[in-house]
Amino acid sequence: MDRDGVAVSGVGAVSPAGLGVHALWRAIEDRRVLTGPVTRYDLSGYPTQRAAEVPPGAVAALDSLVPPHESLAARYLAAATLEALGDAGLPAHRRRGRLGLFVGTVMGTRPLLDRAIGRGPLGVADRAWARPDELLAAVRQVVTVDGPAVLLAPGCSAGNEAIAAGAAAVASGEVDVAICGGADELSLEVFAFFTSMRALAGDEIRPFDAGRRGTMPGEGAAVLVLERAERVARRGRRPLARVLATASAADAHNLTQPHPDGAGLIVTIQNCLDRARVEPDDVDWVCAHGTGTPANDAVEARAVAKALGGRRRPVVSSVKGQLGHAEGAAAVLEAVIGVRALAHDLVPGNVTLLDPDPECAGVDLVEPGGRRGPVRRVLSQAYGFGGAVCTVLLGKGTPDAG
């Protein structure tokens, strides 16, 4: 990939902080923990009734932004797409150039089945829960998509895979504009799945903490608009960030457990550095997958320490302690935060960290208050069940700033 070629020209988000990227970034800056009691479902049968839910007021406000749709995830995605295109200065319709749509998800429209439980037998008209491509249909209602439309579902690495696919399409000239998004909504299946794995936290998610007990589901959608940097400049605008490199791997070690050596993650980090022609010490922040589960965090910390071994320990934090784990939306929400971190020179902290795990001593865990200072490159990584790993390296919007 041309290191200066693929630019982020716009971002959009719907998150537990509410509607819009401003609300999301403000929550990160204010160090707000957005997990809390769930209002949408009765979770009395589960070990915790907490998650990171898009506020009911924000859900209601979608009525003024996007058309009705049974799937909340689809509406989140449509709203984030419109915000991102507006941020990029691009019209939703009648624009120049070919636009492609690349979306990652885990649950798709499956949560529709949760809301149907107890209503009696399902008819043909109730089968939208089995149509994950409805996520794309909702975007097509508000945006003209005249290029490829691709839905990716390799587990929780899906959001980064959408960014990788869109960046490749832009770099190759297949599309002029790529909408790269991730979307998921709260679902009973996810609660049941994490309960069966004994991986639900009871109070808060504490990534990299010695006392971490698990994760909590989250929800939302986020979008990056990608274009060639020169195209952005021709439109008289400045890129928000650059996609310096992406890399994917599949260690296929275990259905639910990461490889004990973090082999897939190490490969993707090294490939990103090689493709971007940068050194380990050139990475200013590692936006970690950091789920807060006992199995994940120590493995991830050791793998990052090995892959980014340089003159200093790699700087690492996870925002899942604030946002929960939004499955297919998580990585793109984190990429949006990465874009903002580059613009504001702020590394978000591990907000819920109390007692750093000694097994994570190979990395420099950011204190809860975060760190001010130059942020020129952000490495954002995501795992998926089954061994999928995808890493994205972002840089400042202008080459001379990096």
GROMACS .gro file of C-alpha atoms in nm:
model
  402
    1MET     CA    1   0.000   0.000   0.000
    2ASP     CA    2   0.125   0.349  -0.086
    3ARG     CA    3   0.206   0.483   0.261
    4ASP     CA    4   0.076   0.832   0.177
    5GLY     CA    5  -0.198   0.715  -0.055
    6VAL     CA    6  -0.504   0.608   0.147
    7ALA     CA    7  -0.652   0.881   0.363
    8VAL     CA    8  -0.930   0.895   0.619
    9SER     CA    9  -1.147   1.185   0.507
   10GLY     CA   10  -1.443   1.145   0.743
   11VAL     CA   11  -1.558   0.959   1.055
   12GLY     CA   12  -1.895   0.882   1.211
   13ALA     CA   13  -2.015   0.695   1.517
   14VAL     CA   14  -2.309   0.581   1.725
   15SER     CA   15  -2.191   0.456   2.062
   16PRO     CA   16  -2.285   0.417   2.428
   17ALA     CA   17  -2.184   0.784   2.456
   18GLY     CA   18  -2.469   0.877   2.220
   19LEU     CA   19  -2.490   0.998   1.861
   20GLY     CA   20  -2.181   1.129   1.687
   21VAL     CA   21  -1.804   1.127   1.707
   22HIS     CA   22  -1.798   1.437   1.928
   23ALA     CA   23  -1.995   1.256   2.200
   24LEU     CA   24  -1.768   0.952   2.172
   25TRP     CA   25  -1.444   1.147   2.194
   26ARG     CA   26  -1.576   1.364   2.478
   27ALA     CA   27  -1.650   1.048   2.678
   28ILE     CA   28  -1.296   0.924   2.614
   29GLU     CA   29  -1.146   1.257   2.722
   30ASP     CA   30  -1.368   1.271   3.031
   31ARG     CA   31  -1.275   0.912   3.122
   32ARG     CA   32  -1.642   0.813   3.156
   33VAL     CA   33  -1.722   0.444   3.203
   34LEU     CA   34  -2.028   0.382   2.988
   35THR     CA   35  -2.122   0.033   3.106
   36GLY     CA   36  -2.433   0.022   3.324
   37PRO     CA   37  -2.773  -0.143   3.376
   38VAL     CA   38  -2.935  -0.264   3.055
   39THR     CA   39  -3.284  -0.129   2.985
   40ARG     CA   40  -3.366  -0.314   2.661
   41TYR     CA   41  -3.378  -0.672   2.787
   42ASP     CA   42  -3.461  -0.857   3.106
   43LEU     CA   43  -3.124  -0.998   3.210
   44SER     CA   44  -3.228  -1.124   3.552
   45GLY     CA   45  -3.120  -1.477   3.456
   46TYR     CA   46  -2.762  -1.376   3.381
   47PRO     CA   47  -2.469  -1.324   3.619
   48THR     CA   48  -2.465  -0.953   3.533
   49GLN     CA   49  -2.729  -0.716   3.407
   50ARG     CA   50  -2.478  -0.458   3.287
   51ALA     CA   51  -2.348  -0.370   2.943
   52ALA     CA   52  -2.262  -0.065   2.732
   53GLU     CA   53  -2.596   0.033   2.577
   54VAL     CA   54  -2.665   0.313   2.332
   55PRO     CA   55  -2.878   0.551   2.544
   56PRO     CA   56  -3.255   0.526   2.482
   57GLY     CA   57  -3.266   0.897   2.398
   58ALA     CA   58  -3.007   0.848   2.126
   59VAL     CA   59  -3.203   0.553   1.986
   60ALA     CA   60  -3.516   0.768   1.973
   61ALA     CA   61  -3.323   1.047   1.799
   62LEU     CA   62  -3.243   0.811   1.510
   63ASP     CA   63  -3.599   0.869   1.386
   64SER     CA   64  -3.499   1.215   1.265
   65LEU     CA   65  -3.181   1.089   1.094
   66VAL     CA   66  -3.248   0.759   0.916
   67PRO     CA   67  -3.549   0.563   0.784
   68PRO     CA   68  -3.721   0.301   1.002
   69HIS     CA   69  -3.567  -0.045   1.012
   70GLU     CA   70  -3.627  -0.345   1.237
   71SER     CA   71  -3.256  -0.378   1.310
   72LEU     CA   72  -3.101  -0.128   1.549
   73ALA     CA   73  -2.756  -0.220   1.421
   74ALA     CA   74  -2.867  -0.129   1.069
   75ARG     CA   75  -2.994   0.209   1.187
   76TYR     CA   76  -2.675   0.274   1.385
   77LEU     CA   77  -2.473   0.199   1.073
   78ALA     CA   78  -2.683   0.422   0.849
   79ALA     CA   79  -2.656   0.714   1.093
   80ALA     CA   80  -2.278   0.671   1.132
   81THR     CA   81  -2.241   0.657   0.754
   82LEU     CA   82  -2.428   0.983   0.701
   83GLU     CA   83  -2.219   1.154   0.969
   84ALA     CA   84  -1.894   1.027   0.817
   85LEU     CA   85  -1.986   1.138   0.465
   86GLY     CA   86  -2.083   1.480   0.599
   87ASP     CA   87  -1.753   1.498   0.786
   88ALA     CA   88  -1.573   1.416   0.460
   89GLY     CA   89  -1.767   1.681   0.269
   90LEU     CA   90  -1.916   1.420   0.038
   91PRO     CA   91  -2.282   1.404  -0.068
   92ALA     CA   92  -2.478   1.087  -0.007
   93HIS     CA   93  -2.607   1.096  -0.366
   94ARG     CA   94  -2.506   1.244  -0.703
   95ARG     CA   95  -2.137   1.260  -0.634
   96ARG     CA   96  -1.839   1.196  -0.857
   97GLY     CA   97  -1.653   0.870  -0.828
   98ARG     CA   98  -1.741   0.512  -0.744
   99LEU     CA   99  -1.835   0.433  -0.384
  100GLY     CA  100  -1.793   0.094  -0.218
  101LEU     CA  101  -1.934  -0.032   0.110
  102PHE     CA  102  -1.736  -0.260   0.342
  103VAL     CA  103  -1.899  -0.357   0.672
  104GLY     CA  104  -1.793  -0.587   0.954
  105THR     CA  105  -2.034  -0.750   1.200
  106VAL     CA  106  -2.063  -1.044   1.437
  107MET     CA  107  -2.435  -1.070   1.506
  108GLY     CA  108  -2.572  -0.890   1.202
  109THR     CA  109  -2.952  -0.883   1.224
  110ARG     CA  110  -2.967  -1.186   1.455
  111PRO     CA  111  -3.078  -0.979   1.761
  112LEU     CA  112  -3.414  -0.939   1.588
  113LEU     CA  113  -3.480  -1.295   1.699
  114ASP     CA  114  -3.441  -1.190   2.063
  115ARG     CA  115  -3.721  -0.941   2.033
  116ALA     CA  116  -3.942  -1.201   1.861
  117ILE     CA  117  -3.913  -1.453   2.143
  118GLY     CA  118  -4.245  -1.492   2.319
  119ARG     CA  119  -4.453  -1.346   2.038
  120GLY     CA  120  -4.558  -1.683   1.900
  121PRO     CA  121  -4.453  -1.870   1.582
  122LEU     CA  122  -4.244  -1.672   1.336
  123GLY     CA  123  -4.384  -1.621   0.988
  124VAL     CA  124  -4.208  -1.556   0.660
  125ALA     CA  125  -4.225  -1.183   0.724
  126ASP     CA  126  -4.026  -1.229   1.046
  127ARG     CA  127  -3.720  -1.379   0.879
  128ALA     CA  128  -3.512  -1.059   0.867
  129TRP     CA  129  -3.311  -1.198   1.161
  130ALA     CA  130  -3.160  -1.445   0.912
  131ARG     CA  131  -3.065  -1.170   0.662
  132PRO     CA  132  -2.743  -1.003   0.781
  133ASP     CA  133  -2.718  -0.827   0.445
  134GLU     CA  134  -3.003  -0.607   0.569
  135LEU     CA  135  -2.729  -0.404   0.738
  136LEU     CA  136  -2.612  -0.306   0.390
  137ALA     CA  137  -2.968  -0.251   0.268
  138ALA     CA  138  -3.021   0.012   0.538
  139VAL     CA  139  -2.717   0.208   0.419
  140ARG     CA  140  -2.837   0.182   0.059
  141GLN     CA  141  -3.156   0.356   0.168
  142VAL     CA  142  -2.960   0.671   0.251
  143VAL     CA  143  -2.651   0.650   0.029
  144THR     CA  144  -2.600   0.565  -0.338
  145VAL     CA  145  -2.361   0.267  -0.346
  146ASP     CA  146  -2.243   0.205  -0.703
  147GLY     CA  147  -1.937  -0.004  -0.619
  148PRO     CA  148  -1.894  -0.334  -0.433
  149ALA     CA  149  -2.096  -0.394  -0.117
  150VAL     CA  150  -1.928  -0.647   0.112
  151LEU     CA  151  -2.028  -0.785   0.452
  152LEU     CA  152  -1.744  -0.939   0.654
  153ALA     CA  153  -1.792  -1.159   0.961
  154PRO     CA  154  -1.463  -1.311   1.085
  155GLY     CA  155  -1.556  -1.265   1.449
  156CYS     CA  156  -1.458  -0.959   1.648
  157SER     CA  157  -1.179  -0.866   1.408
  158ALA     CA  158  -1.453  -0.783   1.154
  159GLY     CA  159  -1.429  -0.405   1.188
  160ASN     CA  160  -1.059  -0.394   1.109
  161GLU     CA  161  -1.113  -0.636   0.821
  162ALA     CA  162  -1.366  -0.390   0.677
  163ILE     CA  163  -1.107  -0.112   0.698
  164ALA     CA  164  -0.847  -0.337   0.536
  165ALA     CA  165  -1.081  -0.435   0.252
  166GLY     CA  166  -1.182  -0.075   0.188
  167ALA     CA  167  -0.823   0.050   0.197
  168ALA     CA  168  -0.720  -0.215  -0.056
  169ALA     CA  169  -1.009  -0.120  -0.285
  170VAL     CA  170  -0.910   0.249  -0.272
  171ALA     CA  171  -0.539   0.178  -0.321
  172SER     CA  172  -0.607  -0.042  -0.625
  173GLY     CA  173  -0.845   0.207  -0.785
  174GLU     CA  174  -1.143  -0.030  -0.759
  175VAL     CA  175  -1.334   0.247  -0.582
  176ASP     CA  176  -1.284   0.620  -0.533
  177VAL     CA  177  -1.457   0.628  -0.194
  178ALA     CA  178  -1.481   0.345   0.058
  179ILE     CA  179  -1.728   0.345   0.345
  180CYS     CA  180  -1.565   0.115   0.602
  181GLY     CA  181  -1.791   0.036   0.894
  182GLY     CA  182  -1.869  -0.199   1.177
  183ALA     CA  183  -2.205  -0.248   1.349
  184ASP     CA  184  -2.360  -0.463   1.619
  185GLU     CA  185  -2.632  -0.431   1.880
  186LEU     CA  186  -2.686  -0.590   2.218
  187SER     CA  187  -2.821  -0.941   2.199
  188LEU     CA  188  -2.920  -1.216   2.438
  189GLU     CA  189  -2.709  -1.463   2.239
  190VAL     CA  190  -2.393  -1.269   2.322
  191PHE     CA  191  -2.487  -1.262   2.691
  192ALA     CA  192  -2.554  -1.636   2.681
  193PHE     CA  193  -2.229  -1.703   2.498
  194PHE     CA  194  -2.010  -1.508   2.741
  195THR     CA  195  -2.200  -1.658   3.034
  196SER     CA  196  -2.126  -2.010   2.909
  197MET     CA  197  -1.758  -1.916   2.889
  198ARG     CA  198  -1.767  -1.761   3.238
  199ALA     CA  199  -1.626  -1.449   3.076
  200LEU     CA  200  -1.875  -1.183   3.192
  201ALA     CA  201  -1.748  -0.917   3.431
  202GLY     CA  202  -1.977  -0.844   3.723
  203ASP     CA  203  -1.899  -0.476   3.780
  204GLU     CA  204  -1.657  -0.326   3.529
  205ILE     CA  205  -1.422  -0.438   3.252
  206ARG     CA  206  -1.064  -0.399   3.374
  207PRO     CA  207  -0.826  -0.461   3.083
  208PHE     CA  208  -0.473  -0.562   3.189
  209ASP     CA  209  -0.566  -0.551   3.560
  210ALA     CA  210  -0.453  -0.830   3.790
  211GLY     CA  211  -0.810  -0.859   3.919
  212ARG     CA  212  -0.986  -0.863   3.582
  213ARG     CA  213  -1.278  -1.103   3.563
  214GLY     CA  214  -1.415  -1.068   3.213
  215THR     CA  215  -1.580  -0.844   2.960
  216MET     CA  216  -1.921  -0.692   2.897
  217PRO     CA  217  -2.109  -0.660   2.568
  218GLY     CA  218  -2.137  -0.322   2.402
  219GLU     CA  219  -2.302  -0.194   2.089
  220GLY     CA  220  -2.299   0.077   1.825
  221ALA     CA  221  -2.156   0.150   1.484
  222ALA     CA  222  -1.866   0.345   1.344
  223VAL     CA  223  -1.751   0.441   0.996
  224LEU     CA  224  -1.431   0.560   0.832
  225VAL     CA  225  -1.453   0.719   0.487
  226LEU     CA  226  -1.140   0.636   0.287
  227GLU     CA  227  -1.015   0.804  -0.031
  228ARG     CA  228  -0.686   0.860  -0.208
  229ALA     CA  229  -0.503   1.146  -0.037
  230GLU     CA  230  -0.468   1.341  -0.362
  231ARG     CA  231  -0.843   1.315  -0.420
  232VAL     CA  232  -0.907   1.467  -0.079
  233ALA     CA  233  -0.662   1.747  -0.158
  234ARG     CA  234  -0.829   1.816  -0.494
  235ARG     CA  235  -1.153   1.872  -0.308
  236GLY     CA  236  -0.977   2.137  -0.100
  237ARG     CA  237  -0.980   1.935   0.222
  238ARG     CA  238  -0.716   1.794   0.455
  239PRO     CA  239  -0.708   1.423   0.546
  240LEU     CA  240  -0.794   1.341   0.906
  241ALA     CA  241  -0.548   1.051   0.908
  242ARG     CA  242  -0.374   0.802   0.682
  243VAL     CA  243  -0.405   0.424   0.666
  244LEU     CA  244  -0.036   0.335   0.661
  245ALA     CA  245  -0.081  -0.043   0.655
  246THR     CA  246  -0.314  -0.330   0.737
  247ALA     CA  247  -0.240  -0.697   0.797
  248SER     CA  248  -0.445  -1.009   0.871
  249ALA     CA  249  -0.366  -1.355   1.003
  250ALA     CA  250  -0.545  -1.664   1.130
  251ASP     CA  251  -0.363  -1.872   1.388
  252ALA     CA  252  -0.651  -2.127   1.407
  253HIS     CA  253  -0.529  -2.236   1.750
  254ASN     CA  254  -0.861  -2.273   1.932
  255LEU     CA  255  -1.223  -2.179   1.876
  256THR     CA  256  -1.236  -1.940   2.172
  257GLN     CA  257  -0.883  -1.911   2.317
  258PRO     CA  258  -0.602  -1.697   2.171
  259HIS     CA  259  -0.277  -1.861   2.069
  260PRO     CA  260  -0.068  -1.874   2.389
  261ASP     CA  261   0.222  -1.700   2.213
  262GLY     CA  262   0.003  -1.451   2.028
  263ALA     CA  263   0.150  -1.580   1.701
  264GLY     CA  264  -0.111  -1.429   1.469
  265LEU     CA  265  -0.094  -1.089   1.636
  266ILE     CA  266   0.285  -1.081   1.619
  267VAL     CA  267   0.276  -1.154   1.246
  268THR     CA  268   0.021  -0.881   1.175
  269ILE     CA  269   0.214  -0.620   1.374
  270GLN     CA  270   0.540  -0.707   1.202
  271ASN     CA  271   0.374  -0.700   0.861
  272CYS     CA  272   0.223  -0.358   0.931
  273LEU     CA  273   0.563  -0.219   1.032
  274ASP     CA  274   0.729  -0.368   0.724
  275ARG     CA  275   0.461  -0.244   0.484
  276ALA     CA  276   0.465   0.107   0.630
  277ARG     CA  277   0.847   0.107   0.656
  278VAL     CA  278   0.847   0.219   1.018
  279GLU     CA  279   1.028   0.098   1.330
  280PRO     CA  280   0.872  -0.034   1.653
  281ASP     CA  281   0.961   0.286   1.840
  282ASP     CA  282   0.771   0.489   1.577
  283VAL     CA  283   0.439   0.358   1.716
  284ASP     CA  284   0.313   0.605   1.976
  285TRP     CA  285   0.004   0.416   2.092
  286VAL     CA  286  -0.114   0.058   2.071
  287CYS     CA  287  -0.495   0.062   2.088
  288ALA     CA  288  -0.527  -0.288   2.226
  289HIS     CA  289  -0.802  -0.543   2.177
  290GLY     CA  290  -0.793  -0.556   2.559
  291THR     CA  291  -1.118  -0.734   2.646
  292GLY     CA  292  -1.051  -0.771   3.018
  293THR     CA  293  -1.076  -1.150   3.004
  294PRO     CA  294  -0.812  -1.353   3.189
  295ALA     CA  295  -0.725  -1.543   2.870
  296ASN     CA  296  -0.675  -1.247   2.639
  297ASP     CA  297  -0.489  -0.964   2.804
  298ALA     CA  298  -0.164  -1.123   2.921
  299VAL     CA  299  -0.121  -1.304   2.587
  300GLU     CA  300  -0.182  -0.979   2.401
  301ALA     CA  301   0.061  -0.783   2.619
  302ARG     CA  302   0.338  -1.038   2.569
  303ALA     CA  303   0.280  -1.049   2.194
  304VAL     CA  304   0.288  -0.670   2.164
  305ALA     CA  305   0.605  -0.653   2.373
  306LYS     CA  306   0.773  -0.906   2.145
  307ALA     CA  307   0.653  -0.756   1.816
  308LEU     CA  308   0.734  -0.397   1.917
  309GLY     CA  309   1.056  -0.461   2.104
  310GLY     CA  310   1.264  -0.145   2.069
  311ARG     CA  311   1.436   0.113   2.286
  312ARG     CA  312   1.123   0.155   2.498
  313ARG     CA  313   0.825  -0.050   2.605
  314PRO     CA  314   0.523  -0.009   2.374
  315VAL     CA  315   0.255   0.226   2.507
  316VAL     CA  316  -0.069   0.028   2.547
  317SER     CA  317  -0.428   0.094   2.654
  318SER     CA  318  -0.774  -0.041   2.585
  319VAL     CA  319  -1.094   0.165   2.563
  320LYS     CA  320  -1.317  -0.137   2.625
  321GLY     CA  321  -1.313  -0.054   2.995
  322GLN     CA  322  -1.521   0.248   2.895
  323LEU     CA  323  -1.716   0.127   2.591
  324GLY     CA  324  -1.765  -0.243   2.653
  325HIS     CA  325  -1.697  -0.492   2.376
  326ALA     CA  326  -1.911  -0.396   2.075
  327GLU     CA  327  -1.810  -0.707   1.876
  328GLY     CA  328  -1.812  -0.619   1.505
  329ALA     CA  329  -1.833  -0.247   1.580
  330ALA     CA  330  -1.549  -0.247   1.834
  331ALA     CA  331  -1.250  -0.218   1.601
  332VAL     CA  332  -1.399   0.064   1.392
  333LEU     CA  333  -1.504   0.255   1.705
  334GLU     CA  334  -1.144   0.216   1.820
  335ALA     CA  335  -1.014   0.332   1.481
  336VAL     CA  336  -1.230   0.645   1.508
  337ILE     CA  337  -1.081   0.706   1.853
  338GLY     CA  338  -0.737   0.650   1.698
  339VAL     CA  339  -0.808   0.919   1.438
  340ARG     CA  340  -0.907   1.159   1.716
  341ALA     CA  341  -0.602   1.065   1.923
  342LEU     CA  342  -0.379   1.157   1.628
  343ALA     CA  343  -0.555   1.492   1.590
  344HIS     CA  344  -0.554   1.582   1.960
  345ASP     CA  345  -0.219   1.428   2.062
  346LEU     CA  346  -0.383   1.236   2.344
  347VAL     CA  347  -0.332   0.871   2.430
  348PRO     CA  348  -0.645   0.747   2.612
  349GLY     CA  349  -0.582   0.580   2.945
  350ASN     CA  350  -0.675   0.242   3.088
  351VAL     CA  351  -0.955   0.412   3.280
  352THR     CA  352  -1.055   0.115   3.498
  353LEU     CA  353  -0.700  -0.004   3.573
  354LEU     CA  354  -0.638  -0.048   3.947
  355ASP     CA  355  -0.359  -0.304   3.983
  356PRO     CA  356  -0.154  -0.375   3.667
  357ASP     CA  357  -0.105  -0.745   3.602
  358PRO     CA  358   0.264  -0.836   3.649
  359GLU     CA  359   0.228  -1.063   3.344
  360CYS     CA  360   0.179  -0.746   3.137
  361ALA     CA  361   0.502  -0.586   3.258
  362GLY     CA  362   0.655  -0.597   2.909
  363VAL     CA  363   0.433  -0.311   2.792
  364ASP     CA  364   0.385   0.043   2.922
  365LEU     CA  365   0.026   0.047   3.045
  366VAL     CA  366  -0.118   0.398   3.022
  367GLU     CA  367  -0.241   0.536   3.353
  368PRO     CA  368  -0.618   0.601   3.382
  369GLY     CA  369  -0.580   0.974   3.316
  370GLY     CA  370  -0.424   0.922   2.972
  371ARG     CA  371  -0.119   1.099   2.833
  372ARG     CA  372  -0.068   1.420   2.643
  373GLY     CA  373   0.213   1.429   2.390
  374PRO     CA  374   0.287   1.376   2.022
  375VAL     CA  375   0.077   1.096   1.871
  376ARG     CA  376   0.201   1.030   1.517
  377ARG     CA  377   0.113   0.664   1.467
  378VAL     CA  378  -0.152   0.443   1.621
  379LEU     CA  379  -0.157   0.065   1.594
  380SER     CA  380  -0.507  -0.078   1.645
  381GLN     CA  381  -0.556  -0.453   1.668
  382ALA     CA  382  -0.850  -0.689   1.694
  383TYR     CA  383  -0.897  -1.061   1.758
  384GLY     CA  384  -1.184  -1.282   1.652
  385PHE     CA  385  -1.292  -1.620   1.784
  386GLY     CA  386  -1.142  -1.896   1.576
  387GLY     CA  387  -0.805  -1.723   1.553
  388ALA     CA  388  -0.871  -1.432   1.317
  389VAL     CA  389  -0.649  -1.130   1.379
  390CYS     CA  390  -0.643  -0.799   1.195
  391THR     CA  391  -0.421  -0.499   1.269
  392VAL     CA  392  -0.443  -0.148   1.126
  393LEU     CA  393  -0.168   0.116   1.142
  394LEU     CA  394  -0.288   0.477   1.126
  395GLY     CA  395  -0.076   0.790   1.083
  396LYS     CA  396  -0.119   1.167   1.092
  397GLY     CA  397  -0.324   1.317   0.813
  398THR     CA  398  -0.028   1.490   0.645
  399PRO     CA  399   0.302   1.305   0.582
  400ASP     CA  400   0.519   1.584   0.721
  401ALA     CA  401   0.335   1.560   1.054
  402GLY     CA  402   0.440   1.196   1.100
   0.00000   0.00000   0.00000
